[in-house]
Short mmCIF file of C-alpha atoms in Angstrom, two decimals:
data_model
loop_
_atom_site.label_atom_id
_atom_site.label_comp_id
_atom_site.label_asym_id
_atom_site.label_seq_id
_atom_site.Cartn_x
_atom_site.Cartn_y
_atom_site.Cartn_z
CA MET A 1 145.15 206.47 70.01
CA ARG A 2 148.71 207.73 70.16
CA TYR A 3 150.00 204.16 69.97
CA ILE A 4 148.07 203.52 66.73
CA ARG A 5 149.37 206.71 65.14
CA LYS A 6 152.97 205.65 65.81
CA LEU A 7 152.38 202.41 63.90
CA ILE A 8 150.69 203.99 60.88
CA LEU A 9 153.18 206.83 60.29
CA PRO A 10 156.31 204.68 59.69
CA THR A 11 154.30 202.50 57.31
CA LEU A 12 153.37 205.51 55.19
CA LEU A 13 156.97 206.70 55.17
CA LEU A 14 158.20 203.34 53.91
CA ILE A 15 155.75 203.44 51.01
CA LEU A 16 156.82 206.93 50.01
CA LEU A 17 160.52 206.15 50.21
CA HIS A 18 160.39 203.08 47.95
CA PRO A 19 158.45 203.90 44.77
CA SER A 20 161.13 202.86 42.25
CA THR A 21 160.55 199.12 42.61
CA SER A 22 156.99 199.63 41.37
CA PHE A 23 157.51 201.96 38.44
CA ALA A 24 160.65 200.87 36.57
CA LEU A 25 160.48 199.19 33.16
CA LEU A 26 163.34 196.80 32.42
CA CYS A 27 164.39 196.71 28.76
CA SER A 28 166.97 194.49 27.11
CA GLY A 29 168.24 194.14 23.56
CA ASN A 30 170.80 192.53 21.27
CA GLY A 31 173.67 195.01 21.41
CA GLY A 32 173.98 198.14 19.35
CA THR A 33 177.45 199.27 20.36
CA PHE A 34 180.07 200.61 17.98
CA VAL A 35 183.85 201.07 18.20
CA LEU A 36 185.09 204.24 16.50
CA PRO A 37 188.14 203.95 14.25
CA SER A 38 191.13 204.50 16.53
CA GLY A 39 192.33 208.08 16.16
CA LEU A 40 189.36 209.35 14.16
CA ALA A 41 190.11 212.98 13.32
CA ILE A 42 187.66 215.87 12.95
CA GLY A 43 188.79 218.97 11.12
CA ALA A 44 188.71 222.16 13.18
CA ASP A 45 187.52 223.95 10.04
CA LEU A 46 184.25 222.00 9.86
CA GLU A 47 181.14 224.12 10.22
CA ASP A 48 179.23 223.66 13.47
CA GLY A 49 176.38 221.19 13.07
CA THR A 50 178.17 219.15 10.40
CA ILE A 51 177.90 215.39 10.83
CA ALA A 52 181.52 214.35 11.23
CA TRP A 53 180.76 210.64 11.50
CA GLU A 54 177.68 208.42 11.42
CA SER A 55 177.40 204.69 11.96
CA GLU A 56 175.45 202.32 9.79
CA THR A 57 171.75 202.03 10.61
CA PHE A 58 171.22 199.45 13.34
CA SER A 59 168.03 197.41 13.53
CA ARG A 60 167.88 195.95 17.04
CA SER A 61 165.30 193.78 18.79
CA VAL A 62 164.22 195.17 22.17
CA SER A 63 162.09 193.56 24.89
CA CYS A 64 160.58 195.46 27.84
CA GLN A 65 158.62 194.36 30.89
CA PRO A 66 157.83 195.86 34.34
CA ASP A 67 160.70 195.52 36.79
CA GLY A 68 159.29 194.54 40.19
CA THR A 69 155.72 194.59 41.42
CA ASP A 70 153.85 197.00 39.18
CA PRO A 71 150.78 198.61 40.80
CA GLY A 72 148.82 198.95 37.57
CA SER A 73 146.32 196.63 36.00
CA ILE A 74 147.64 193.88 33.73
CA THR A 75 145.69 195.47 30.87
CA ASP A 76 147.25 198.94 31.38
CA GLN A 77 149.59 199.95 28.58
CA ILE A 78 152.96 201.49 29.49
CA PRO A 79 154.33 204.00 26.93
CA ILE A 80 158.00 203.42 26.04
CA SER A 81 160.48 206.24 25.40
CA ILE A 82 164.13 206.74 24.47
CA TYR A 83 166.37 208.83 26.76
CA VAL A 84 169.51 210.42 25.27
CA ASN A 85 172.83 210.36 27.19
CA PRO A 86 171.19 208.90 30.33
CA LYS A 87 174.50 208.83 32.23
CA ASN A 88 175.16 212.54 31.60
CA HIS A 89 178.58 211.97 30.09
CA VAL A 90 180.60 215.18 29.77
CA ILE A 91 182.16 216.41 26.53
CA ASP A 92 184.58 219.31 26.96
CA GLY A 93 184.12 220.75 23.47
CA GLY A 94 184.45 220.20 19.74
CA ILE A 95 181.76 217.56 19.26
CA GLU A 96 178.31 216.32 20.23
CA VAL A 97 177.29 212.67 20.32
CA GLY A 98 173.76 211.47 19.72
CA MET A 99 171.44 209.29 17.70
CA ARG A 100 169.33 209.49 14.55
CA PHE A 101 165.81 208.13 15.05
CA ASN A 102 162.92 208.46 12.61
CA GLY A 103 165.00 210.82 10.48
CA LYS A 104 165.79 213.27 13.29
CA ILE A 105 169.01 213.71 15.28
CA TYR A 106 168.95 213.95 19.08
CA THR A 107 171.95 214.94 21.23
CA ARG A 108 170.65 216.73 24.34
CA ALA A 109 171.35 214.85 27.60
CA GLY A 110 168.21 213.51 29.21
CA GLU A 111 166.05 214.31 26.19
CA LYS A 112 162.99 212.06 26.03
CA ILE A 113 161.89 210.69 22.66
CA PRO A 114 158.51 208.91 22.58
CA THR A 115 158.66 205.76 20.44
CA GLY A 116 154.89 205.37 20.03
CA ILE A 117 155.24 201.83 21.38
CA GLN A 118 153.41 200.51 24.44
CA THR A 119 153.42 197.33 26.46
CA GLU A 120 150.62 194.84 25.94
CA LYS A 121 149.09 192.06 28.00
CA VAL A 122 150.86 188.81 27.12
CA CYS A 123 149.77 185.44 28.50
CA GLY A 124 151.36 182.02 28.44
CA ILE A 125 154.52 183.13 30.28
CA ASP A 126 156.84 180.17 30.93
CA GLY A 127 154.31 177.95 29.12
CA ILE A 128 151.60 178.56 31.73
CA PRO A 129 148.36 179.73 30.03
CA GLY A 130 147.18 181.74 33.04
CA MET A 131 150.54 183.43 33.64
CA CYS A 132 150.23 186.95 32.20
CA GLU A 133 152.49 190.04 32.16
CA ARG A 134 152.74 193.38 30.45
CA ARG A 135 155.44 193.16 27.80
CA ALA A 136 156.62 194.79 24.60
CA HIS A 137 158.73 193.28 21.80
CA PHE A 138 159.75 195.64 19.00
CA THR A 139 162.52 196.54 16.56
CA LEU A 140 164.38 199.82 17.03
CA ASP A 141 166.08 201.37 13.97
CA TYR A 142 168.69 204.05 14.66
CA SER A 143 172.22 205.22 13.92
CA ILE A 144 174.87 206.81 16.11
CA VAL A 145 176.20 210.24 15.12
CA VAL A 146 179.13 212.48 16.01
CA ILE A 147 178.56 216.14 15.18
CA LYS A 148 181.09 218.98 15.06
CA ARG A 149 180.06 221.50 17.70
CA GLY A 150 182.12 224.25 19.31
CA VAL A 151 185.87 224.41 19.89
CA PHE A 152 188.10 221.54 20.90
CA PRO A 153 190.10 221.94 24.14
CA PRO A 154 193.81 222.83 23.70
CA SER A 155 194.65 219.13 24.12
CA GLY A 156 192.63 218.35 20.99
CA GLN A 157 190.74 215.69 22.96
CA ALA A 158 186.98 216.22 23.18
CA THR A 159 186.36 213.93 26.15
CA GLN A 160 188.00 211.49 28.55
CA VAL A 161 185.00 209.15 28.38
CA ALA A 162 186.04 205.84 26.80
CA ALA A 163 182.56 204.24 26.81
CA TYR A 164 179.83 206.75 25.97
CA THR A 165 176.26 205.52 26.53
CA VAL A 166 174.33 207.18 23.71
CA PHE A 167 170.80 206.35 24.91
CA THR A 168 168.64 203.91 26.82
CA VAL A 169 165.02 202.79 26.65
CA ASP A 170 162.53 203.05 29.52
CA ARG A 171 158.94 203.90 30.39
CA GLU A 172 157.33 207.34 30.21
CA LYS A 173 158.33 208.81 33.57
CA SER A 174 160.85 206.66 35.42
CA LEU A 175 164.49 205.86 34.63
CA SER A 176 165.92 202.63 36.02
CA ALA A 177 169.61 202.17 36.75
CA ARG A 178 169.22 198.50 35.80
CA GLN A 179 168.56 198.97 32.09
CA MET A 180 170.25 196.33 29.93
CA PHE A 181 169.85 198.01 26.52
CA ASN A 182 172.41 200.82 26.48
CA PRO A 183 173.89 201.42 22.98
CA THR A 184 177.42 202.66 23.57
CA VAL A 185 180.25 204.23 21.56
CA TYR A 186 183.77 203.08 22.42
CA ASN A 187 187.09 204.82 21.64
CA LEU A 188 185.51 208.27 21.83
CA GLN A 189 188.43 209.40 24.02
CA LEU A 190 190.77 208.68 21.09
CA LEU A 191 188.90 211.03 18.75
CA ARG A 192 191.08 214.05 18.00
CA SER A 193 191.03 217.43 16.34
CA SER A 194 192.97 217.99 13.14
CA ALA A 195 194.03 221.18 11.44
CA CYS A 196 191.69 220.72 8.49
CA THR A 197 189.31 218.41 6.72
CA PRO A 198 190.47 216.63 3.54
CA THR A 199 188.70 217.65 0.33
CA LEU A 200 187.02 214.89 -1.63
CA ASN A 201 186.50 215.10 -5.38
CA ILE A 202 184.82 212.57 -7.67
CA VAL A 203 186.32 212.59 -11.16
CA PRO A 204 184.17 212.68 -13.20
CA ASP A 205 181.36 213.70 -10.88
CA HIS A 206 178.73 212.24 -13.21
CA ILE A 207 178.96 208.84 -14.88
CA THR A 208 177.19 208.20 -18.17
CA PHE A 209 177.10 204.65 -19.45
CA PRO A 210 177.25 204.21 -23.23
CA MET A 211 174.08 202.95 -24.89
CA VAL A 212 173.53 199.22 -24.60
CA HIS A 213 171.03 196.98 -26.40
CA ALA A 214 168.32 195.18 -24.45
CA ARG A 215 168.48 192.29 -26.92
CA ASP A 216 171.94 191.44 -25.56
CA ALA A 217 170.71 191.23 -21.98
CA GLN A 218 171.67 188.22 -19.91
CA ARG A 219 171.01 188.13 -16.17
CA GLY A 220 174.24 188.71 -14.21
CA LYS A 221 176.24 189.81 -17.25
CA VAL A 222 178.16 193.13 -17.28
CA ALA A 223 176.63 195.32 -19.97
CA SER A 224 179.04 198.24 -19.72
CA ALA A 225 181.74 199.75 -17.48
CA VAL A 226 182.99 203.28 -16.76
CA ASP A 227 186.07 204.31 -14.78
CA PHE A 228 186.13 207.07 -12.17
CA ASN A 229 188.39 208.22 -9.32
CA LEU A 230 187.99 209.38 -5.74
CA GLU A 231 190.59 212.08 -5.09
CA ILE A 232 191.43 213.12 -1.52
CA SER A 233 193.33 216.41 -1.16
CA ARG A 234 194.93 217.48 2.12
CA THR A 235 197.18 220.43 1.33
CA CYS A 236 196.96 222.07 4.77
CA SER A 237 198.93 219.33 6.54
CA ARG A 238 201.68 216.85 5.76
CA ASP A 239 200.89 214.53 8.65
CA LEU A 240 200.42 210.84 7.98
CA PHE A 241 196.73 210.05 7.51
CA THR A 242 194.35 207.24 6.58
CA SER A 243 190.82 207.62 5.29
CA GLU A 244 187.59 205.61 5.09
CA ALA A 245 184.61 206.17 2.80
CA LYS A 246 180.94 205.25 2.71
CA PHE A 247 178.62 205.08 -0.31
CA THR A 248 174.97 205.79 0.55
CA PRO A 249 172.41 205.18 -2.24
CA VAL A 250 170.14 208.02 -3.38
CA THR A 251 167.25 207.46 -5.83
CA ALA A 252 168.31 203.81 -5.70
CA THR A 253 168.44 200.88 -3.30
CA ASP A 254 171.12 198.47 -2.17
CA ALA A 255 170.29 194.97 -3.37
CA ALA A 256 172.95 192.51 -2.22
CA GLY A 257 175.75 195.01 -2.80
CA MET A 258 174.35 196.30 -6.10
CA LEU A 259 172.96 199.79 -6.69
CA VAL A 260 169.50 199.35 -8.22
CA PRO A 261 167.87 202.47 -9.76
CA ASP A 262 164.38 203.28 -8.50
CA ASP A 263 163.22 203.99 -12.04
CA ASN A 264 164.57 200.78 -13.58
CA PRO A 265 165.16 197.76 -11.31
CA SER A 266 166.04 195.57 -14.31
CA VAL A 267 169.64 196.84 -14.12
CA GLY A 268 172.12 197.26 -11.30
CA ILE A 269 175.42 199.07 -10.75
CA SER A 270 178.39 197.60 -8.93
CA LEU A 271 181.25 199.85 -7.75
CA VAL A 272 184.59 198.04 -7.88
CA ARG A 273 188.03 199.09 -6.63
CA ALA A 274 190.15 199.04 -9.77
CA ASP A 275 193.42 198.63 -7.81
CA ASN A 276 192.46 195.42 -5.97
CA ARG A 277 189.23 194.35 -7.80
CA THR A 278 187.17 194.29 -4.61
CA LYS A 279 183.54 195.40 -4.65
CA ALA A 280 182.82 198.47 -2.51
CA PRO A 281 179.89 198.04 -0.08
CA PHE A 282 176.95 200.40 0.33
CA ASN A 283 175.87 201.91 3.65
CA LYS A 284 179.07 200.74 5.36
CA TRP A 285 182.43 202.35 6.03
CA PHE A 286 185.37 200.79 4.20
CA ASN A 287 189.09 201.56 4.01
CA LEU A 288 189.81 203.96 1.17
CA HIS A 289 193.55 204.37 1.62
CA SER A 290 196.10 203.70 4.35
CA ALA A 291 198.98 205.70 5.85
CA SER A 292 199.85 208.35 3.27
CA TYR A 293 201.84 211.59 3.47
CA ARG A 294 200.79 212.65 -0.02
CA GLU A 295 198.85 215.87 -0.51
CA VAL A 296 196.61 214.21 -3.09
CA VAL A 297 195.58 210.54 -2.95
CA ARG A 298 193.82 209.14 -6.01
CA VAL A 299 191.83 205.90 -5.65
CA PRO A 300 190.58 204.34 -8.94
CA PHE A 301 187.12 202.77 -9.22
CA ARG A 302 185.04 201.16 -11.93
CA ALA A 303 181.24 201.29 -12.24
CA ASP A 304 179.86 198.10 -13.79
CA LEU A 305 176.38 198.15 -15.31
CA ILE A 306 174.88 194.69 -14.79
CA TRP A 307 171.75 193.12 -16.23
CA ARG A 308 169.35 191.91 -13.53
CA GLU A 309 166.82 190.49 -15.98
CA ASP A 310 166.95 188.75 -19.34
CA GLN A 311 164.23 191.08 -20.64
CA PRO A 312 165.12 194.46 -19.12
CA LYS A 313 163.10 197.65 -19.16
CA VAL A 314 164.06 199.84 -22.13
CA GLY A 315 164.93 203.50 -21.58
CA PRO A 316 167.14 205.79 -19.48
CA PHE A 317 167.64 205.39 -15.74
CA ASN A 318 169.15 207.43 -12.91
CA ALA A 319 170.90 206.41 -9.70
CA ALA A 320 173.17 208.29 -7.34
CA VAL A 321 175.28 207.78 -4.23
CA VAL A 322 176.41 210.19 -1.54
CA VAL A 323 180.12 209.69 -0.76
CA GLU A 324 181.22 210.41 2.82
CA LEU A 325 184.81 210.57 4.05
CA ILE A 326 186.46 210.29 7.47
CA HIS A 327 190.17 210.45 8.24
CA TYR A 328 192.49 209.57 11.10
#
């Protein structure tokens, strides 16, 4: 009897010591990394909780399947979650890094965010009808955010981490070190603190197009144009600085680089740099001005009202954009 007990006990210990090969979910995706502008500066005067920088919204394809021999039934569904800062990167102060998902921002290390997605039984693996696995294929929409939080260290450098893994995707309870979908921010160690944040003014802050006649409409033709300026003031410092801007539509949508009002899609608005005649994009960062010592930088723009239909809807319309600014 003693001999049998010596054989059984080590077997039980081996099972208890190796659970990870049975419970991990391996997920992979098509990128999702972003390189910050080198030397991105965050004003020390920004209020805590302010979004200092946010990437464009990524829409990435993700595939998940059990990693190893899974003990469950092939019909069991495995819930899939997002885990923030899975590598527990350390930030010394001044900022937080996280993600925006379903309209909410998450920054706390190890925080679990249920996606509402589960694996399903999929057959026909490798072209074999009877070969079945539990898999999930889905699209993940998110953006990466940097938030002002706390005080920067005396060095002005928030972290030494060059490659910051923002989040990963895994199953409900187990984190695998082998995950292949790890959206990452690069150049975070080059982010620095600055004495103050530039002030942005839009002159005029409201644009009113003159009345146009629908009878003159011709698809693609400019119906009217109004000039305006973006003015960047930085009176607290005379250091050399460069800035980028982003136009985000409000009460309107971006249709192939044209701002289309929600209440009248028969017209569109194009924002054009008057100094170089290039069209400004929506939902993407673009260079606003380069290497200036001036206290006030004025960048001229033109808003073109463009017919999108030959028989447009008659009446007033409204569209707006939020203008964001970063400097370095």
